[in-house]
Amino acid sequence: MAGYVALLRGINVGGANLIGMDALAEDFRAAGYESVRTHSQSGNVLFTAEPQTAPDLEAALESMLRHRLDAPLTVIARSRDELAATVAAAPADHGSDEFRSEVFFLKHPLAADEVMAQLPELRDGVDRMAPGPGALYFSRTKALATKTRIQRLMAMPVFKRMTVRTWRTTTRLLELLDA
């Protein structure tokens, strides 16, 4: 069995797509996944399953959730090793006290270089974006966070193929997969 995390996009945000984590975990168990647990209320589900490719797992999870919840949800799945590679490849100061840092996880087959080529101009000295394996690392200077231009990316159609987690949540998910 391999460890995975499913990152559900757009649930329990701003009062939309309200899904209880206990019920969500039960849906995963009923579908045959093992060692299921959730982290926070934003749709992070940790579990074990037979090894499979992330695109196949994403498709299976989306189908299961559409059937069980009667809602089309975007799921981005990462194996423990894929998540570890994303954490390891982060810029050295990502997550430092100077920045508010996040990871934009990309749905397969979306690639970081594809998004970087479409990236609208960010604010110099405020915003920073770097590509990584299956992700983009975004940081904004804390003291200037209200001046960010990241909303321009969030308004683009490609953003619907991503989900965002804070750096702290990302590293915590890896810790939980390793526990």
PDB file of C-alpha atoms in Angstrom:
ATOM      1  CA  MET A   1       0.000   0.000   0.000  1.00  0.00           C
ATOM      2  CA  ALA A   2       1.146   3.530  -0.739  1.00  0.00           C
ATOM      3  CA  GLY A   3       0.407   6.761   1.113  1.00  0.00           C
ATOM      4  CA  TYR A   4      -1.481   9.518  -0.677  1.00  0.00           C
ATOM      5  CA  VAL A   5      -3.070  12.880  -0.043  1.00  0.00           C
ATOM      6  CA  ALA A   6      -6.140  14.062  -1.931  1.00  0.00           C
ATOM      7  CA  LEU A   7      -6.455  17.845  -2.105  1.00  0.00           C
ATOM      8  CA  LEU A   8     -10.038  18.814  -2.847  1.00  0.00           C
ATOM      9  CA  ARG A   9     -10.470  22.149  -4.569  1.00  0.00           C
ATOM     10  CA  GLY A  10     -12.903  24.781  -3.375  1.00  0.00           C
ATOM     11  CA  ILE A  11     -14.685  23.090  -0.487  1.00  0.00           C
ATOM     12  CA  ASN A  12     -15.632  24.817   2.756  1.00  0.00           C
ATOM     13  CA  VAL A  13     -14.443  28.173   1.398  1.00  0.00           C
ATOM     14  CA  GLY A  14     -16.613  31.229   1.888  1.00  0.00           C
ATOM     15  CA  GLY A  15     -19.650  29.125   2.790  1.00  0.00           C
ATOM     16  CA  ALA A  16     -19.593  27.227  -0.517  1.00  0.00           C
ATOM     17  CA  ASN A  17     -19.417  23.466  -1.062  1.00  0.00           C
ATOM     18  CA  LEU A  18     -19.818  22.671   2.620  1.00  0.00           C
ATOM     19  CA  ILE A  19     -18.635  19.142   3.296  1.00  0.00           C
ATOM     20  CA  GLY A  20     -18.036  17.650   6.735  1.00  0.00           C
ATOM     21  CA  MET A  21     -14.647  16.030   7.117  1.00  0.00           C
ATOM     22  CA  ASP A  22     -16.019  13.028   9.034  1.00  0.00           C
ATOM     23  CA  ALA A  23     -18.469  12.289   6.225  1.00  0.00           C
ATOM     24  CA  LEU A  24     -15.763  12.814   3.627  1.00  0.00           C
ATOM     25  CA  ALA A  25     -13.459  10.361   5.403  1.00  0.00           C
ATOM     26  CA  GLU A  26     -16.313   7.838   5.583  1.00  0.00           C
ATOM     27  CA  ASP A  27     -16.877   8.201   1.818  1.00  0.00           C
ATOM     28  CA  PHE A  28     -13.205   7.343   1.223  1.00  0.00           C
ATOM     29  CA  ARG A  29     -13.434   4.316   3.547  1.00  0.00           C
ATOM     30  CA  ALA A  30     -16.623   3.110   1.859  1.00  0.00           C
ATOM     31  CA  ALA A  31     -14.842   3.320  -1.495  1.00  0.00           C
ATOM     32  CA  GLY A  32     -12.156   0.953  -0.201  1.00  0.00           C
ATOM     33  CA  TYR A  33      -9.366   3.328   0.781  1.00  0.00           C
ATOM     34  CA  GLU A  34      -7.532   2.553   4.009  1.00  0.00           C
ATOM     35  CA  SER A  35      -5.959   4.487   6.911  1.00  0.00           C
ATOM     36  CA  VAL A  36      -8.202   7.434   6.011  1.00  0.00           C
ATOM     37  CA  ARG A  37      -7.929  10.673   7.969  1.00  0.00           C
ATOM     38  CA  THR A  38      -8.472  14.327   7.214  1.00  0.00           C
ATOM     39  CA  HIS A  39      -6.504  17.439   8.078  1.00  0.00           C
ATOM     40  CA  SER A  40      -8.235  20.808   8.643  1.00  0.00           C
ATOM     41  CA  GLN A  41     -11.555  21.686   7.057  1.00  0.00           C
ATOM     42  CA  SER A  42     -10.239  22.543   3.595  1.00  0.00           C
ATOM     43  CA  GLY A  43     -10.463  19.109   2.008  1.00  0.00           C
ATOM     44  CA  ASN A  44      -7.168  17.360   2.743  1.00  0.00           C
ATOM     45  CA  VAL A  45      -7.643  13.584   2.897  1.00  0.00           C
ATOM     46  CA  LEU A  46      -4.741  11.288   3.742  1.00  0.00           C
ATOM     47  CA  PHE A  47      -5.100   7.586   2.939  1.00  0.00           C
ATOM     48  CA  THR A  48      -3.413   4.461   1.662  1.00  0.00           C
ATOM     49  CA  ALA A  49      -4.217   2.579  -1.517  1.00  0.00           C
ATOM     50  CA  GLU A  50      -2.649   0.235  -4.010  1.00  0.00           C
ATOM     51  CA  PRO A  51       0.021   2.126  -5.976  1.00  0.00           C
ATOM     52  CA  GLN A  52      -1.357   3.905  -9.039  1.00  0.00           C
ATOM     53  CA  THR A  53      -0.657   6.937 -11.162  1.00  0.00           C
ATOM     54  CA  ALA A  54      -1.872  10.276  -9.875  1.00  0.00           C
ATOM     55  CA  PRO A  55      -4.066  10.951 -12.951  1.00  0.00           C
ATOM     56  CA  ASP A  56      -5.804   7.595 -12.523  1.00  0.00           C
ATOM     57  CA  LEU A  57      -6.282   8.199  -8.812  1.00  0.00           C
ATOM     58  CA  GLU A  58      -7.622  11.724  -9.405  1.00  0.00           C
ATOM     59  CA  ALA A  59     -10.155  10.411 -11.917  1.00  0.00           C
ATOM     60  CA  ALA A  60     -11.265   7.621  -9.560  1.00  0.00           C
ATOM     61  CA  LEU A  61     -11.649   9.994  -6.615  1.00  0.00           C
ATOM     62  CA  GLU A  62     -13.567  12.587  -8.643  1.00  0.00           C
ATOM     63  CA  SER A  63     -15.928   9.893  -9.900  1.00  0.00           C
ATOM     64  CA  MET A  64     -16.437   8.513  -6.378  1.00  0.00           C
ATOM     65  CA  LEU A  65     -17.099  11.961  -4.908  1.00  0.00           C
ATOM     66  CA  ARG A  66     -19.441  12.956  -7.740  1.00  0.00           C
ATOM     67  CA  HIS A  67     -21.443   9.778  -7.090  1.00  0.00           C
ATOM     68  CA  ARG A  68     -21.442  10.068  -3.280  1.00  0.00           C
ATOM     69  CA  LEU A  69     -21.837  13.840  -2.899  1.00  0.00           C
ATOM     70  CA  ASP A  70     -23.691  14.605  -6.127  1.00  0.00           C
ATOM     71  CA  ALA A  71     -21.183  17.399  -6.746  1.00  0.00           C
ATOM     72  CA  PRO A  72     -18.415  17.779  -9.311  1.00  0.00           C
ATOM     73  CA  LEU A  73     -15.246  18.370  -7.303  1.00  0.00           C
ATOM     74  CA  THR A  74     -11.711  18.791  -8.578  1.00  0.00           C
ATOM     75  CA  VAL A  75      -9.265  16.491  -6.819  1.00  0.00           C
ATOM     76  CA  ILE A  76      -5.507  16.795  -6.989  1.00  0.00           C
ATOM     77  CA  ALA A  77      -3.732  13.703  -5.673  1.00  0.00           C
ATOM     78  CA  ARG A  78      -0.123  13.298  -4.621  1.00  0.00           C
ATOM     79  CA  SER A  79       1.716  10.252  -3.424  1.00  0.00           C
ATOM     80  CA  ARG A  80       3.862  10.632  -0.330  1.00  0.00           C
ATOM     81  CA  ASP A  81       6.978  10.714  -2.540  1.00  0.00           C
ATOM     82  CA  GLU A  82       5.496  13.292  -4.917  1.00  0.00           C
ATOM     83  CA  LEU A  83       4.571  15.541  -1.989  1.00  0.00           C
ATOM     84  CA  ALA A  84       8.065  15.097  -0.511  1.00  0.00           C
ATOM     85  CA  ALA A  85       9.607  16.102  -3.863  1.00  0.00           C
ATOM     86  CA  THR A  86       7.432  19.226  -3.951  1.00  0.00           C
ATOM     87  CA  VAL A  87       8.484  20.192  -0.429  1.00  0.00           C
ATOM     88  CA  ALA A  88      12.174  19.485  -1.121  1.00  0.00           C
ATOM     89  CA  ALA A  89      12.233  21.571  -4.322  1.00  0.00           C
ATOM     90  CA  ALA A  90      10.813  24.736  -2.718  1.00  0.00           C
ATOM     91  CA  PRO A  91      12.947  27.882  -2.837  1.00  0.00           C
ATOM     92  CA  ALA A  92      15.226  28.119   0.203  1.00  0.00           C
ATOM     93  CA  ASP A  93      13.316  31.008   1.796  1.00  0.00           C
ATOM     94  CA  HIS A  94       9.836  29.696   1.009  1.00  0.00           C
ATOM     95  CA  GLY A  95       7.923  29.675   4.267  1.00  0.00           C
ATOM     96  CA  SER A  96      10.265  32.105   6.008  1.00  0.00           C
ATOM     97  CA  ASP A  97       8.906  34.674   8.447  1.00  0.00           C
ATOM     98  CA  GLU A  98       9.348  37.416   5.839  1.00  0.00           C
ATOM     99  CA  PHE A  99       6.777  35.911   3.476  1.00  0.00           C
ATOM    100  CA  ARG A 100       3.270  34.505   3.289  1.00  0.00           C
ATOM    101  CA  SER A 101       4.015  31.374   1.325  1.00  0.00           C
ATOM    102  CA  GLU A 102       1.709  28.987  -0.480  1.00  0.00           C
ATOM    103  CA  VAL A 103       1.864  26.052  -2.838  1.00  0.00           C
ATOM    104  CA  PHE A 104      -0.353  26.031  -5.915  1.00  0.00           C
ATOM    105  CA  PHE A 105      -0.807  22.317  -6.673  1.00  0.00           C
ATOM    106  CA  LEU A 106      -1.410  21.589 -10.357  1.00  0.00           C
ATOM    107  CA  LYS A 107      -3.889  19.016 -11.631  1.00  0.00           C
ATOM    108  CA  HIS A 108      -2.391  16.443 -13.957  1.00  0.00           C
ATOM    109  CA  PRO A 109      -1.372  16.918 -16.751  1.00  0.00           C
ATOM    110  CA  LEU A 110      -0.947  20.682 -16.150  1.00  0.00           C
ATOM    111  CA  ALA A 111       2.763  21.545 -15.910  1.00  0.00           C
ATOM    112  CA  ALA A 112       4.433  24.373 -14.028  1.00  0.00           C
ATOM    113  CA  ASP A 113       6.158  25.746 -17.131  1.00  0.00           C
ATOM    114  CA  GLU A 114       2.787  25.921 -18.917  1.00  0.00           C
ATOM    115  CA  VAL A 115       1.361  28.103 -16.130  1.00  0.00           C
ATOM    116  CA  MET A 116       4.533  30.188 -15.828  1.00  0.00           C
ATOM    117  CA  ALA A 117       4.236  31.046 -19.543  1.00  0.00           C
ATOM    118  CA  GLN A 118       0.695  32.391 -18.937  1.00  0.00           C
ATOM    119  CA  LEU A 119       1.467  34.090 -15.641  1.00  0.00           C
ATOM    120  CA  PRO A 120       0.326  37.705 -15.533  1.00  0.00           C
ATOM    121  CA  GLU A 121       2.821  40.283 -14.356  1.00  0.00           C
ATOM    122  CA  LEU A 122       3.285  40.102 -10.623  1.00  0.00           C
ATOM    123  CA  ARG A 123       4.297  43.038  -8.472  1.00  0.00           C
ATOM    124  CA  ASP A 124       8.075  43.342  -8.202  1.00  0.00           C
ATOM    125  CA  GLY A 125       9.245  43.363  -4.586  1.00  0.00           C
ATOM    126  CA  VAL A 126       5.891  41.964  -3.407  1.00  0.00           C
ATOM    127  CA  ASP A 127       5.112  38.747  -5.278  1.00  0.00           C
ATOM    128  CA  ARG A 128       7.347  35.834  -6.199  1.00  0.00           C
ATOM    129  CA  MET A 129       6.453  32.696  -8.124  1.00  0.00           C
ATOM    130  CA  ALA A 130       8.739  29.742  -8.820  1.00  0.00           C
ATOM    131  CA  PRO A 131       8.022  26.463 -10.639  1.00  0.00           C
ATOM    132  CA  GLY A 132       8.315  23.105  -8.932  1.00  0.00           C
ATOM    133  CA  PRO A 133       7.364  19.485  -9.521  1.00  0.00           C
ATOM    134  CA  GLY A 134       3.602  19.537 -10.042  1.00  0.00           C
ATOM    135  CA  ALA A 135       3.322  22.871  -8.277  1.00  0.00           C
ATOM    136  CA  LEU A 136       4.073  26.562  -8.169  1.00  0.00           C
ATOM    137  CA  TYR A 137       5.587  28.204  -5.112  1.00  0.00           C
ATOM    138  CA  PHE A 138       4.025  31.583  -4.426  1.00  0.00           C
ATOM    139  CA  SER A 139       5.235  34.019  -1.799  1.00  0.00           C
ATOM    140  CA  ARG A 140       4.325  37.588  -1.041  1.00  0.00           C
ATOM    141  CA  THR A 141       6.177  39.877   1.304  1.00  0.00           C
ATOM    142  CA  LYS A 142       4.165  40.030   4.538  1.00  0.00           C
ATOM    143  CA  ALA A 143       4.632  43.782   4.971  1.00  0.00           C
ATOM    144  CA  LEU A 144       3.275  44.385   1.445  1.00  0.00           C
ATOM    145  CA  ALA A 145       0.769  41.520   1.192  1.00  0.00           C
ATOM    146  CA  THR A 146      -2.176  43.816   0.422  1.00  0.00           C
ATOM    147  CA  LYS A 147      -0.385  44.938  -2.762  1.00  0.00           C
ATOM    148  CA  THR A 148      -0.260  41.441  -4.289  1.00  0.00           C
ATOM    149  CA  ARG A 149      -1.347  40.859  -7.884  1.00  0.00           C
ATOM    150  CA  ILE A 150      -1.966  37.126  -7.508  1.00  0.00           C
ATOM    151  CA  GLN A 151      -5.689  37.697  -8.054  1.00  0.00           C
ATOM    152  CA  ARG A 152      -4.855  38.088 -11.742  1.00  0.00           C
ATOM    153  CA  LEU A 153      -3.795  34.447 -11.887  1.00  0.00           C
ATOM    154  CA  MET A 154      -6.793  33.403  -9.802  1.00  0.00           C
ATOM    155  CA  ALA A 155      -9.115  35.011 -12.360  1.00  0.00           C
ATOM    156  CA  MET A 156      -7.656  32.997 -15.255  1.00  0.00           C
ATOM    157  CA  PRO A 157      -9.306  29.777 -16.528  1.00  0.00           C
ATOM    158  CA  VAL A 158      -6.125  27.787 -15.785  1.00  0.00           C
ATOM    159  CA  PHE A 159      -6.609  28.487 -12.068  1.00  0.00           C
ATOM    160  CA  LYS A 160      -9.561  26.054 -12.045  1.00  0.00           C
ATOM    161  CA  ARG A 161      -6.952  23.313 -12.547  1.00  0.00           C
ATOM    162  CA  MET A 162      -5.115  24.189  -9.315  1.00  0.00           C
ATOM    163  CA  THR A 163      -5.675  24.146  -5.588  1.00  0.00           C
ATOM    164  CA  VAL A 164      -3.792  26.216  -3.038  1.00  0.00           C
ATOM    165  CA  ARG A 165      -2.433  25.229   0.352  1.00  0.00           C
ATOM    166  CA  THR A 166      -0.346  27.274   2.743  1.00  0.00           C
ATOM    167  CA  TRP A 167       3.245  26.225   3.159  1.00  0.00           C
ATOM    168  CA  ARG A 168       2.512  25.191   6.739  1.00  0.00           C
ATOM    169  CA  THR A 169      -0.379  22.962   5.627  1.00  0.00           C
ATOM    170  CA  THR A 170       1.763  21.460   2.864  1.00  0.00           C
ATOM    171  CA  THR A 171       4.611  20.553   5.198  1.00  0.00           C
ATOM    172  CA  ARG A 172       2.160  19.306   7.827  1.00  0.00           C
ATOM    173  CA  LEU A 173       0.534  16.981   5.291  1.00  0.00           C
ATOM    174  CA  LEU A 174       3.941  15.474   4.558  1.00  0.00           C
ATOM    175  CA  GLU A 175       4.570  15.048   8.304  1.00  0.00           C
ATOM    176  CA  LEU A 176       1.225  13.262   8.640  1.00  0.00           C
ATOM    177  CA  LEU A 177       1.984  10.947   5.722  1.00  0.00           C
ATOM    178  CA  ASP A 178       5.278  10.075   7.400  1.00  0.00           C
ATOM    179  CA  ALA A 179       3.701   9.442  10.809  1.00  0.00           C
TER     180      ALA A 179
END
